[in-house]
XYZ file of C-alpha atoms in Angstrom:
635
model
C -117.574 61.559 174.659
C -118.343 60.906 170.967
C -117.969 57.515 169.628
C -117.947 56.212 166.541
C -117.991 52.567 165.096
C -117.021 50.858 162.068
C -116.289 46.825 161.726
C -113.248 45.342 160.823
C -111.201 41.844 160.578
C -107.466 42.052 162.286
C -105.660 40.741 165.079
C -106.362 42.363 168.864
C -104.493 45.695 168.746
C -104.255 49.151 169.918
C -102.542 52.664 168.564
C -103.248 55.782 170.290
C -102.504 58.664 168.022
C -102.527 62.691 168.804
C -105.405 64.194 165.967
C -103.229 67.256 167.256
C -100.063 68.652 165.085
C -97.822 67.233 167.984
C -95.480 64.607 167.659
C -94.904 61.906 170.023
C -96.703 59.646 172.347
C -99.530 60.775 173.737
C -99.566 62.040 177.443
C -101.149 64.511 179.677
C -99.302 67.032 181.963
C -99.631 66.276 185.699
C -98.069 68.628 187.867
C -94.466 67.861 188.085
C -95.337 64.181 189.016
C -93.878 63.613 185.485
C -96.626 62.129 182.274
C -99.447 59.995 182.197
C -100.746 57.950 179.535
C -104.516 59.287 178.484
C -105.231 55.792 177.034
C -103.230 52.684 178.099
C -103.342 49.468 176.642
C -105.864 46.507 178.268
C -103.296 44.669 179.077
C -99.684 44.103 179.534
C -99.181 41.675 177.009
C -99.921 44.249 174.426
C -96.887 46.933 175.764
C -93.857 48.427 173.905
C -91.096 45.779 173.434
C -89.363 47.594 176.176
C -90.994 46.608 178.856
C -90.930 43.022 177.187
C -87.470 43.213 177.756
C -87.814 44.786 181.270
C -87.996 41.403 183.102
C -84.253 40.268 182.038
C -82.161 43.359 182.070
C -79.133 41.706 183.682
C -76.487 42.784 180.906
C -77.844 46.577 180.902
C -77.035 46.452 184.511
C -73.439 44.930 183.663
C -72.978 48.034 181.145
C -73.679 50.496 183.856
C -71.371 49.026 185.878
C -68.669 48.295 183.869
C -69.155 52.431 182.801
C -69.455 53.265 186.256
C -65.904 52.651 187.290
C -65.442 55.908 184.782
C -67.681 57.642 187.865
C -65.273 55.880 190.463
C -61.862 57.120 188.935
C -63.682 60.570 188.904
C -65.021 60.479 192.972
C -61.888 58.254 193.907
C -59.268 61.360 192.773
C -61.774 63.817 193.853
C -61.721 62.356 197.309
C -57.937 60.997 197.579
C -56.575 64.069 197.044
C -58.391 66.074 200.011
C -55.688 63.545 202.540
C -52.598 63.536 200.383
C -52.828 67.264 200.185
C -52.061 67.307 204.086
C -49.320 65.113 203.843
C -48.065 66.339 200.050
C -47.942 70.185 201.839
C -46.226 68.693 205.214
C -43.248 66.484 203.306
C -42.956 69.153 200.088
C -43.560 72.189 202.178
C -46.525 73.429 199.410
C -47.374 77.387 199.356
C -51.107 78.311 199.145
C -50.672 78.655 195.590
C -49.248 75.194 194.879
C -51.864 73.839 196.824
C -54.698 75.096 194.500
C -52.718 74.427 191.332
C -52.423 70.243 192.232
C -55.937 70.493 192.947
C -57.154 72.917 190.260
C -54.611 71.510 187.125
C -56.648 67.723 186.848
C -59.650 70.463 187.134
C -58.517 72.641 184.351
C -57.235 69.261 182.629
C -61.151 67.352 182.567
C -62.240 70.690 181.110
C -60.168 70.775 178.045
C -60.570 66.881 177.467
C -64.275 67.187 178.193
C -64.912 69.647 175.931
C -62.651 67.538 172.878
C -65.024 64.749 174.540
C -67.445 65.854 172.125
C -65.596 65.535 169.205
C -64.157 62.558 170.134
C -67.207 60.592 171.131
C -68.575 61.561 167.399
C -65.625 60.056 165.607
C -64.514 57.421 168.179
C -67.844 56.201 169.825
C -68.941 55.883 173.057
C -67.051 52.414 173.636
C -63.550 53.647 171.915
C -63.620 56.947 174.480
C -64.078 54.827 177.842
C -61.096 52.698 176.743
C -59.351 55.593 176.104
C -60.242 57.267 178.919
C -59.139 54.672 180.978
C -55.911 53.989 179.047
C -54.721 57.721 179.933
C -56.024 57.368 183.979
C -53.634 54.242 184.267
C -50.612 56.463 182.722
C -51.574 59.013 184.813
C -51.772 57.216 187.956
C -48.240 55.419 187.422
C -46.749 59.030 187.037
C -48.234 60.425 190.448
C -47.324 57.432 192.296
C -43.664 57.386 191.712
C -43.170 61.411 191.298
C -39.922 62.977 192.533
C -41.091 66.113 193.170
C -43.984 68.426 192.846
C -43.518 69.559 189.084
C -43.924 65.530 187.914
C -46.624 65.648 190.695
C -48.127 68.277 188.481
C -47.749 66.841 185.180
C -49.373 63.783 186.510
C -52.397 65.439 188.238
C -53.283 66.570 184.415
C -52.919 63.775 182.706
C -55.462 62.056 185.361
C -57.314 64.814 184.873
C -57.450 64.442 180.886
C -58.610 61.093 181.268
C -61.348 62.048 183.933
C -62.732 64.733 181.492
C -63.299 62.210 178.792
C -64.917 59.803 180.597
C -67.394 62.354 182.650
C -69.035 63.323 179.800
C -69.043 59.643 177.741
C -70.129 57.442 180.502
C -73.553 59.157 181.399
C -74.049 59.342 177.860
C -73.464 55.736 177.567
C -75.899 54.072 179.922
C -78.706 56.751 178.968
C -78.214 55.530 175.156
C -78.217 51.700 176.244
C -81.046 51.803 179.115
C -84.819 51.234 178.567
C -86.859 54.434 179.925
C -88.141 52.750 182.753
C -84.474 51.906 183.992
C -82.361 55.208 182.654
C -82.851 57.776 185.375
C -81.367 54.689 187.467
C -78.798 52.989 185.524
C -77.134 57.210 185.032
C -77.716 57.844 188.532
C -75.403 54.452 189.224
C -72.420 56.409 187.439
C -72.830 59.026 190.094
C -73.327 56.229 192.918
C -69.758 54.714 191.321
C -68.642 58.494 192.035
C -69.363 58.876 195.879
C -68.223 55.219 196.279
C -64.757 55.745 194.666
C -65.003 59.474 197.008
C -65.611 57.455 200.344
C -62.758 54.596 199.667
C -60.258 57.707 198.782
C -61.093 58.966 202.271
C -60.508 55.464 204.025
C -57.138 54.498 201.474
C -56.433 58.222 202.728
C -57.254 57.689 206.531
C -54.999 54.198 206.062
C -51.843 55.639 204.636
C -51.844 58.950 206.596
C -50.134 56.934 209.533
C -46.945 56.408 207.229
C -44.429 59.036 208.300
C -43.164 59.077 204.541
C -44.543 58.586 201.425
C -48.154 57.572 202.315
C -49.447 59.742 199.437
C -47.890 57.889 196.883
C -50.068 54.444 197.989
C -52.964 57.121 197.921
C -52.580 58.331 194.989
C -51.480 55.384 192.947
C -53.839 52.910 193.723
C -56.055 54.377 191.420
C -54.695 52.037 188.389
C -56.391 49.214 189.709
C -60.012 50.410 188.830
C -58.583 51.838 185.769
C -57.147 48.503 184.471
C -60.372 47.021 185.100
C -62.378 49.010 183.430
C -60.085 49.106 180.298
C -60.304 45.262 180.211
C -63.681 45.233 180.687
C -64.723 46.813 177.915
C -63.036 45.294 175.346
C -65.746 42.860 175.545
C -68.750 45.206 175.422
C -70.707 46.829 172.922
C -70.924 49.866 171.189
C -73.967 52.430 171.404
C -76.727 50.926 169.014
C -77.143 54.812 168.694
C -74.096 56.018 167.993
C -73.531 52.801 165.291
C -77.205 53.802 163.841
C -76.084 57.580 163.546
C -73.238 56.315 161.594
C -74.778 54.453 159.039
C -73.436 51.001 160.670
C -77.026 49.302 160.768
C -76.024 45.739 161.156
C -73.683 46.441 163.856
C -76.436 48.386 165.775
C -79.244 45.559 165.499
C -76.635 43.101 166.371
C -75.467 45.374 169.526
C -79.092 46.159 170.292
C -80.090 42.505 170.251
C -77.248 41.224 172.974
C -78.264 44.667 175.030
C -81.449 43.389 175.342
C -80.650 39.673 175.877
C -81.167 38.308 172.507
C -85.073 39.456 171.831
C -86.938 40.672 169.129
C -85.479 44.363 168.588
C -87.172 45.119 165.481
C -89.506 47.778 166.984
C -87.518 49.420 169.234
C -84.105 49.312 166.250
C -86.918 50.829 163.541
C -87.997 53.518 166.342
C -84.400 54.487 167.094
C -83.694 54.912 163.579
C -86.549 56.752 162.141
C -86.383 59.203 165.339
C -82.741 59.448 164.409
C -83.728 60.543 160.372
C -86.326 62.305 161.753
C -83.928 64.468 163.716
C -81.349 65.132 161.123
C -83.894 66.224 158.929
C -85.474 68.943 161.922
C -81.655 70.021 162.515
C -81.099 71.006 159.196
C -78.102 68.472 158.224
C -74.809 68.605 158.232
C -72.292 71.291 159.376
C -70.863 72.172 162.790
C -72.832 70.679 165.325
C -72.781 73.463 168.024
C -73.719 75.812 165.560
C -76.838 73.922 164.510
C -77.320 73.742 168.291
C -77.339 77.211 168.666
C -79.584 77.649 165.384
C -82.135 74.956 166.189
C -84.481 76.647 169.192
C -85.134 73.202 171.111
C -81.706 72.544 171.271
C -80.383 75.912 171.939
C -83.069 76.219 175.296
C -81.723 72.596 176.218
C -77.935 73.596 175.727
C -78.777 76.458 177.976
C -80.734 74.526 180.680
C -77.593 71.650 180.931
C -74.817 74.019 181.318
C -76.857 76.348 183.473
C -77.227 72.933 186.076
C -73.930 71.896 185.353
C -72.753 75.429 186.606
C -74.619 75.148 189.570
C -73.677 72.267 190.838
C -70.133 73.059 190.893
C -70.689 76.869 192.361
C -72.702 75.341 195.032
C -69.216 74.548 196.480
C -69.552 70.886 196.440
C -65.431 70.354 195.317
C -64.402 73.058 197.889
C -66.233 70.921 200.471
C -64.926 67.243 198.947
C -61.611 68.238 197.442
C -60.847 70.363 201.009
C -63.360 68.652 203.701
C -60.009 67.448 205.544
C -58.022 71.311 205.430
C -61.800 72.431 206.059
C -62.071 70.232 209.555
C -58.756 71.409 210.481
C -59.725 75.112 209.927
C -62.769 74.544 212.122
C -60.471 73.465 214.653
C -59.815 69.528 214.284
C -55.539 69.235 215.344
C -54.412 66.382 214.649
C -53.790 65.119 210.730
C -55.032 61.905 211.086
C -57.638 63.098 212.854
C -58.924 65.354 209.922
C -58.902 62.554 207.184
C -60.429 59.857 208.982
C -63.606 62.325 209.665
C -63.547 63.500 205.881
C -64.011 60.123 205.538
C -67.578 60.500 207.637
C -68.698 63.347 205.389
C -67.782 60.985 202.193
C -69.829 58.317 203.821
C -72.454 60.346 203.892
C -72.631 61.203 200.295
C -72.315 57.770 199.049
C -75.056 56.580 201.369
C -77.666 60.055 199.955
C -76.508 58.553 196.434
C -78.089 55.622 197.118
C -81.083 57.432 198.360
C -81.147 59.314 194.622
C -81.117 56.237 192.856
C -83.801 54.962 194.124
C -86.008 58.657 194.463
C -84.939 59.407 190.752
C -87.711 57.538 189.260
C -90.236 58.020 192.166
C -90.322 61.909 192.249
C -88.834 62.608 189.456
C -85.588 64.696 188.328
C -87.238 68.203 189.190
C -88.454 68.152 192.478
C -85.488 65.979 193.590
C -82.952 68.770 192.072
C -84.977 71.646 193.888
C -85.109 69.583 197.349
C -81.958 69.183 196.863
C -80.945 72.829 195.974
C -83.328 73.847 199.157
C -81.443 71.789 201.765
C -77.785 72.287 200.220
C -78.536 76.346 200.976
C -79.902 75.802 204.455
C -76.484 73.343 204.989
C -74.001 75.978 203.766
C -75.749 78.373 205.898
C -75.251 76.623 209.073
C -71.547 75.582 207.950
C -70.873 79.537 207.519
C -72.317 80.451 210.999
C -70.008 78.005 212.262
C -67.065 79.375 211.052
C -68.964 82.532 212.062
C -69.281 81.491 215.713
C -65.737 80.061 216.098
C -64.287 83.524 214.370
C -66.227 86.144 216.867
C -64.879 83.308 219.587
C -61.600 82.981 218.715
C -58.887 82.925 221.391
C -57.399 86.516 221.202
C -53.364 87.676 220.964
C -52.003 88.373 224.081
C -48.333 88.284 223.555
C -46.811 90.114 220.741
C -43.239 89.839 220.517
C -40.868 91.745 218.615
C -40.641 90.184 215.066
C -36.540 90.189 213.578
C -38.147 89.837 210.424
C -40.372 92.424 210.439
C -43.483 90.472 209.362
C -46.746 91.678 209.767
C -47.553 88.713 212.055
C -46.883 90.345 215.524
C -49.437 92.919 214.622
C -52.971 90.476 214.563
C -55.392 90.766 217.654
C -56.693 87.114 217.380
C -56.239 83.818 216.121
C -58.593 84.170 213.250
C -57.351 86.900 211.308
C -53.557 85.279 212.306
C -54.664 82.127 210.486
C -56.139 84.350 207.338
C -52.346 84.759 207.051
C -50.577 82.078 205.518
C -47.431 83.170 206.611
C -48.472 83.445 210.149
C -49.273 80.726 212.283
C -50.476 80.219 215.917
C -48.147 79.732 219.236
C -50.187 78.987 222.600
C -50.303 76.976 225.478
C -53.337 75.724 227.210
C -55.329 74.334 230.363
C -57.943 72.422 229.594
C -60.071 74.732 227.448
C -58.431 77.644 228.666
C -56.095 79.218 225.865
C -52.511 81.307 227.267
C -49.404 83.016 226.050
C -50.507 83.037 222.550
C -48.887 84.552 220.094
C -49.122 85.173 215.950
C -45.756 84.501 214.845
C -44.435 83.784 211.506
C -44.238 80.014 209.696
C -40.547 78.177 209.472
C -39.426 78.848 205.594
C -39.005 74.765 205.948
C -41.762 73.295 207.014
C -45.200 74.354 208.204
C -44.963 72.153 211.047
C -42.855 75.106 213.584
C -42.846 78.494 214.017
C -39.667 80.658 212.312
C -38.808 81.470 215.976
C -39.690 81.545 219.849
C -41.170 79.139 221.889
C -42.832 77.000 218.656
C -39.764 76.875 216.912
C -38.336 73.367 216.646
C -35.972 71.629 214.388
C -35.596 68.113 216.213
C -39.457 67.046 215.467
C -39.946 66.326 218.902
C -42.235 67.896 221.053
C -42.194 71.796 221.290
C -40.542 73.392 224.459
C -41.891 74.893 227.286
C -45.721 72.739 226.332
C -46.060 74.923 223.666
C -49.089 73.998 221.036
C -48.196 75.425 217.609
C -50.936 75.699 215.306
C -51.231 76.366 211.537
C -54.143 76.855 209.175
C -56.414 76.530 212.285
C -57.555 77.849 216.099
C -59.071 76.553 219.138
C -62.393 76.645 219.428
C -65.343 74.354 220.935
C -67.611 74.873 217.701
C -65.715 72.622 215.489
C -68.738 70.272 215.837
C -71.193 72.337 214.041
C -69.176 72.156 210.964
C -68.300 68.650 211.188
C -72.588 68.283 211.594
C -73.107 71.272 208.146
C -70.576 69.251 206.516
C -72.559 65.635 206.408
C -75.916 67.598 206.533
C -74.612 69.615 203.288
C -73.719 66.103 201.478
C -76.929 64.125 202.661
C -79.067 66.917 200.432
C -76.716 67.141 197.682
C -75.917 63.480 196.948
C -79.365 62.588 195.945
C -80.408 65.347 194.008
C -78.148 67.862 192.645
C -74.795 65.610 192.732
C -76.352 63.229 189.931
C -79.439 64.799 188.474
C -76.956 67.753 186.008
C -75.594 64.564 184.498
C -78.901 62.293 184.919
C -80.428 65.698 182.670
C -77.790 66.408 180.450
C -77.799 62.317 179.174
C -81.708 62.656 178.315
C -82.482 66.139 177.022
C -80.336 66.030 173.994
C -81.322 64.706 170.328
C -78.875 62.242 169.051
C -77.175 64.204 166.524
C -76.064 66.543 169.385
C -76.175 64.385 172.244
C -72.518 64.593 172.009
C -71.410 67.571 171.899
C -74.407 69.054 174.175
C -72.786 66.723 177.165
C -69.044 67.908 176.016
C -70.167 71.350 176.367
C -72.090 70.961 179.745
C -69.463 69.136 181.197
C -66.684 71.269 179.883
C -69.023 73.704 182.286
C -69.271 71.486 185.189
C -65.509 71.329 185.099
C -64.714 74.993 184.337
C -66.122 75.735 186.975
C -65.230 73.384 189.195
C -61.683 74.681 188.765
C -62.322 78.098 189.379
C -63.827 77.230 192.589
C -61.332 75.023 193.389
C -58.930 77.351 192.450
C -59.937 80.615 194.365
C -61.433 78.360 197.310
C -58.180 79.276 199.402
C -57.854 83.140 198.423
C -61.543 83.758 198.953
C -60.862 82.425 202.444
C -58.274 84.749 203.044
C -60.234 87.410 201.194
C -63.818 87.016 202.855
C -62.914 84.855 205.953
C -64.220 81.666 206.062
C -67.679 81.795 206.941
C -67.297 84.667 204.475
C -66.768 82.259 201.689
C -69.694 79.991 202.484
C -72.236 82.684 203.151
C -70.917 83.921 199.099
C -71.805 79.944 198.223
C -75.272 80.011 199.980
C -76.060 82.972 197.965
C -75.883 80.931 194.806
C -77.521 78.300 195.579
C -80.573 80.589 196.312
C -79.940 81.696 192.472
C -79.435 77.580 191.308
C -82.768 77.246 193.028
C -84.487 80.077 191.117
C -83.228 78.460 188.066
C -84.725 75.228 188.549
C -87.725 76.015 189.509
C -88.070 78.107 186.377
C -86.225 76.555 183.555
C -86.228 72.713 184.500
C -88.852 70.356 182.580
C -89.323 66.979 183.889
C -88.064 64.004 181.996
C -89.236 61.099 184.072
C -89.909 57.684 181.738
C -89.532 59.429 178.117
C -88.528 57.723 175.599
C -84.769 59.822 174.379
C -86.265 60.400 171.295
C -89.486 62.096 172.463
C -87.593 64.739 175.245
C -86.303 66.704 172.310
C -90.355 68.279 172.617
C -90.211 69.476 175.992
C -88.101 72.376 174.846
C -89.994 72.802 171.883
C -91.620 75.836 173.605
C -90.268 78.962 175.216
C -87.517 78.981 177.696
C -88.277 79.424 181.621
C -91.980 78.151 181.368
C -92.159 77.301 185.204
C -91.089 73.719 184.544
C -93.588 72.160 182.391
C -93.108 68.498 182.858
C -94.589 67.902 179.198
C -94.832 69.542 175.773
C -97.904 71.743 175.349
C -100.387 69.239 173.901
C -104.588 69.756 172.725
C -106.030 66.948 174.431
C -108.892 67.989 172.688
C -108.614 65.660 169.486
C -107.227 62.333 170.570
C -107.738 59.432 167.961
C -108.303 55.531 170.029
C -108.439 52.913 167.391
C -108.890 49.110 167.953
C -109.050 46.750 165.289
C -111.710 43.888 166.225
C -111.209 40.557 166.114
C -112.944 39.001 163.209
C -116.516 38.862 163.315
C -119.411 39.093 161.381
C -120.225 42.967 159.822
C -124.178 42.340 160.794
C -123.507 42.101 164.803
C -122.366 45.892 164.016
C -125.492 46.825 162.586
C -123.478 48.151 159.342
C -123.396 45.692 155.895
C -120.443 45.977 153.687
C -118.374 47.074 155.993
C -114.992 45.819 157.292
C -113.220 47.387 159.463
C -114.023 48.703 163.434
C -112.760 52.212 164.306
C -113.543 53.583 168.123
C -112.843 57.195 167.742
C -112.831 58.982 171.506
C -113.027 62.843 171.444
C -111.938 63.655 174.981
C -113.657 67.829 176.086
């Protein structure tokens, strides 16, 4: 260590300052355990005005909660529609197909609107889109509450969905943009908290209406305007994005935004940071023109575009819809009869992920986002694993055929061997009767034209909707088996590994790892991802079923997971407590670098300087001069 002396007169300060060509503050790389400070100040007095703020952040916390009912709208249609779907199919007598399509259309719907998100959150703001957002969830609610039949069912499951895509990709953005560092990794993860929570109360409002004999899936549905209204009023008393106001020239507005953000202190350092950071960007970026294009032309946005989507993907063909969207049809496949039965344990699987959510806000800023997204990623394969040799176990144990009448409609159903590959059939259901465990006189016969509740014909035929004849058990879209338990147990052990990590960390990511020139339109285009894919999922979920069987289908989404997980562990920089304005430097180098948690740095040449307090220039040993310099060479 080399040190260096010369005297000075000033107040008690400290800057720390890289000798290096690298920007930013300076920090050392530790593992994946995030950055640490080489040099800190002597005491906490003399900290960044953030942390001055720290102690009171009261209306920041308001902000994310006011944006998280964005998040609830999101889980609370996500998790609604897993019930009404049993009781839509039962009262409109829905085909496969129509299924998918009121599942997948709000799917395909947040795509598109995400993906205009961008565009929209450039021109409108980040305030202006919630509203909006909301605005077009009420209308869409109103619709799907008081639809006639299932083509203005349709119409309003994509106008929800419109509104959903706009606010997925705003609201994260939102609370990362208004959040200190200290509290952002927190304050996003609370939008995905808001998300689980609005899941788990879709599964109870579900669970609560399923015992009307008509109609209950209109309550379900349409109770969603009530968070929607709130919201919408809500924020026409909050304030804009300093960030966004900044970026468009609006300078008074931001101060005076940044100053009731951060309960009425002295913003003047933190206001000139944001704003040089934001010139500083523009001018790196190369200035105006289309803003994915400079994406794609500017390397550290271009390796951060790639690593957003590529999580966003992920998440979504990890299967986590297929479980949430269909964790009731799923239970019932597995071998759970009885309707209500079904929804009110969804509702156990939903409680689970809101309860692991909890769990990620509070790991997020302990471990970090990288080695909570590849736990995460770890456990979510082993769960889908286990799920898959359940359906595995209750397929190779499924009651066999042992009556096989002759079919007047010459269907194919006659001709199955066992239950399994009858249910695979979606015209084909199952006839039996039972003693105790024991299954008898089954039969695959084909599915009444009017309602999937009888058989076409035989002994589960029935018009009356009383009991069948004869003690016949008629079922449809699942068999008998004793190993229903192990999925119920994959299902909640596949929701308490993804909640904390890899159900809020894509979005967590995708708010921080953007500059703010393309913060924007780099969280349109991952979410447009996130959603894109979640629709094909959803979408296919049903087909692949029939397709691969359904262990089949899980045993496909284990696989890539394992390739999510590869991912991660080589493309995924840590972001823990970074300022927004200094991430932009982790993907400053090349792509897939084993996860660096901090820019490449030369620790060699770092500059310490303290101005003394006044004093006299002899007790230095140095006449003439005025000013003290302690210069630290770290080797």
């Amino acid at each position: 260590m080399h040190i260096q002396k010369q005297c000075s007169r000033s107040q008690d300060e400290y800057s720390l300052k890289y000798m290096s060509g690298h920007m930013g503050r300076s920090r050392q790389k530790s593992g994946d355990d995030g950055d640490q400070s080489l040099i800190g100040p002597p005491s906490s007095t003399s900290g960044h005005l953030l942390d001055q703020n720290a102690s009171k952040p009261c209306f920041v916390y308001m902000l994310a909660l006011f944006s998280g009912l964005g998040g609830f709208l999101f889980g609370y249609d996500t998790g609604v529609v897993s019930g009404a779907m049993l009781l839509l199919k039962k009262e409109m007598n829905l085909s496969a197909l129509w299924q998918e399509l009121l599942v997948s259309s709000t799917v395909w719907a947040a795509a598109f609107s995400a993906l205009a998100g961008g565009s929209l959150n450039g021109w409108l703001g980040r305030r202006v889109c919630i509203l909006l957002a909301s605005f077009i969830f009420t209308i869409g609610g109103i619709i799907l509450s008081l639809a006639p039949d299932k083509v203005v069912l349709l119409v309003g499951r994509v106008i929800v969905g419109l509104g959903i895509g706009i606010a997925s990709m705003t609201v994260p953005v939102y609370i990362a943009e208004v959040s200190p560092p200290h509290l952002r990794g927190q304050l996003v993860t609370i939008n995905n908290l808001f998300i689980t929570g609005g899941q788990f109360i879709a599964t109870v409002i579900d669970g609560a209406f399923s015992y009307m004999s008509h109609g209950g899936w209109r309550y379900m549905l349409g109770l969603s305007v009530v968070p929607a209204v709130l919201q919408f009023c809500g924020f026409l008393f909050l304030p804009e994005s300093p960030r966004w106001l900044l970026q468009k020239g609006r300078s008074q507005e931001a101060r005076h935004a940044l100053s009731r953000i951060r309960g009425g202190q002295n913003v003047d350092e933190e206001y000139d940071s944001i704003r040089s950071s934001i010139e500083d960007e523009e001018k790196e970026s190369g200035g105006g023109g289309i803003v994915i294009l400079r994406m794609l032309k500017y390397g550290p946005t271009r390796r951060a575009l790639f690593v957003g989507c590529g999580l966003q993907m992920f998440q979504q063909l990890s299967g986590v819809n297929t479980v949430m969207y269909y964790s009731a049809t799923i239970l019932q496949m597995a071998g759970v009869r009885d309707i209500k039965r079904a929804i009110w344990l969804s509702s156990a699987t939903s409680a689970t992920n809101f309860v692991f959510t909890m769990l990620g806000v509070w790991l997020v800023e302990r471990v970090g986002r990288r080695k909570l997204t590849l736990g995460s990623l770890l456990g979510t394969g082993l769960s889908l694993t286990v799920l898959a040799f359940g359906f595995l176990m209750s397929a190779q144990y499924s009651p066999p055929i042992t009556l096989h009448p002759v079919d007047p409609q010459n269907l194919t159903c006659t001709l199955y061997g066992s239950c399994e590959s009858c249910m695979l059939d979606p015209d084909c259901g199952f006839c039996y009767r039972e003693n105790g465990t024991a299954v008898y006189d089954s039969s695959c016969v084909p599915v009444s034209a009017a309602s999937t509740d009888h058989a076409a014909w035989g002994s589960c035929y029935n018009q009356t909707g009383q009991e069948l004849p004869d003690s016949s058990l008629w079922a449809y879209n699942y068999c008998p088996t004793p190993y229903s338990w192990i999925v119920l147990l994959s299902l909640i052990l596949y929701l308490a590994f993804f909640a904390p990590g890899m159900g809020p960390m894509p979005w967590t990511i995708n708010s921080e790892i953007y500059p703010m020139w393309a913060r924007s339109t780099g969280n349109a285009c991952s979410a447009g991802v996130n959603w894109i894919c979640n629709a094909l999922v959803s979408l296919t979920f049903l087909h692949i079923a029939q397709m691969l069987t359904y262990y089949g289908a899980f045993f496909l989404y284990s696989g890539l997971v394992v390739l999510g997980l590869l991912f991660v562990q080589g493309c995924l920089p840590e972001t823990k407590g970074m300022q927004l304005e200094d991430v932009d430097h982790l993907f400053s180098g090349p792509l897939c670098s084993c996860g660096a948690s901090a820019p490449p740095t030369d620790s060699s040449n770092v500059q310490y300087t303290r101005n003394l307090p006044e004093t006299s220039p002899a007790q230095y040993g140095a006449a003439g001069s005025d000013r003290a310099i302690a210069f630290i060479t770290l080797r």
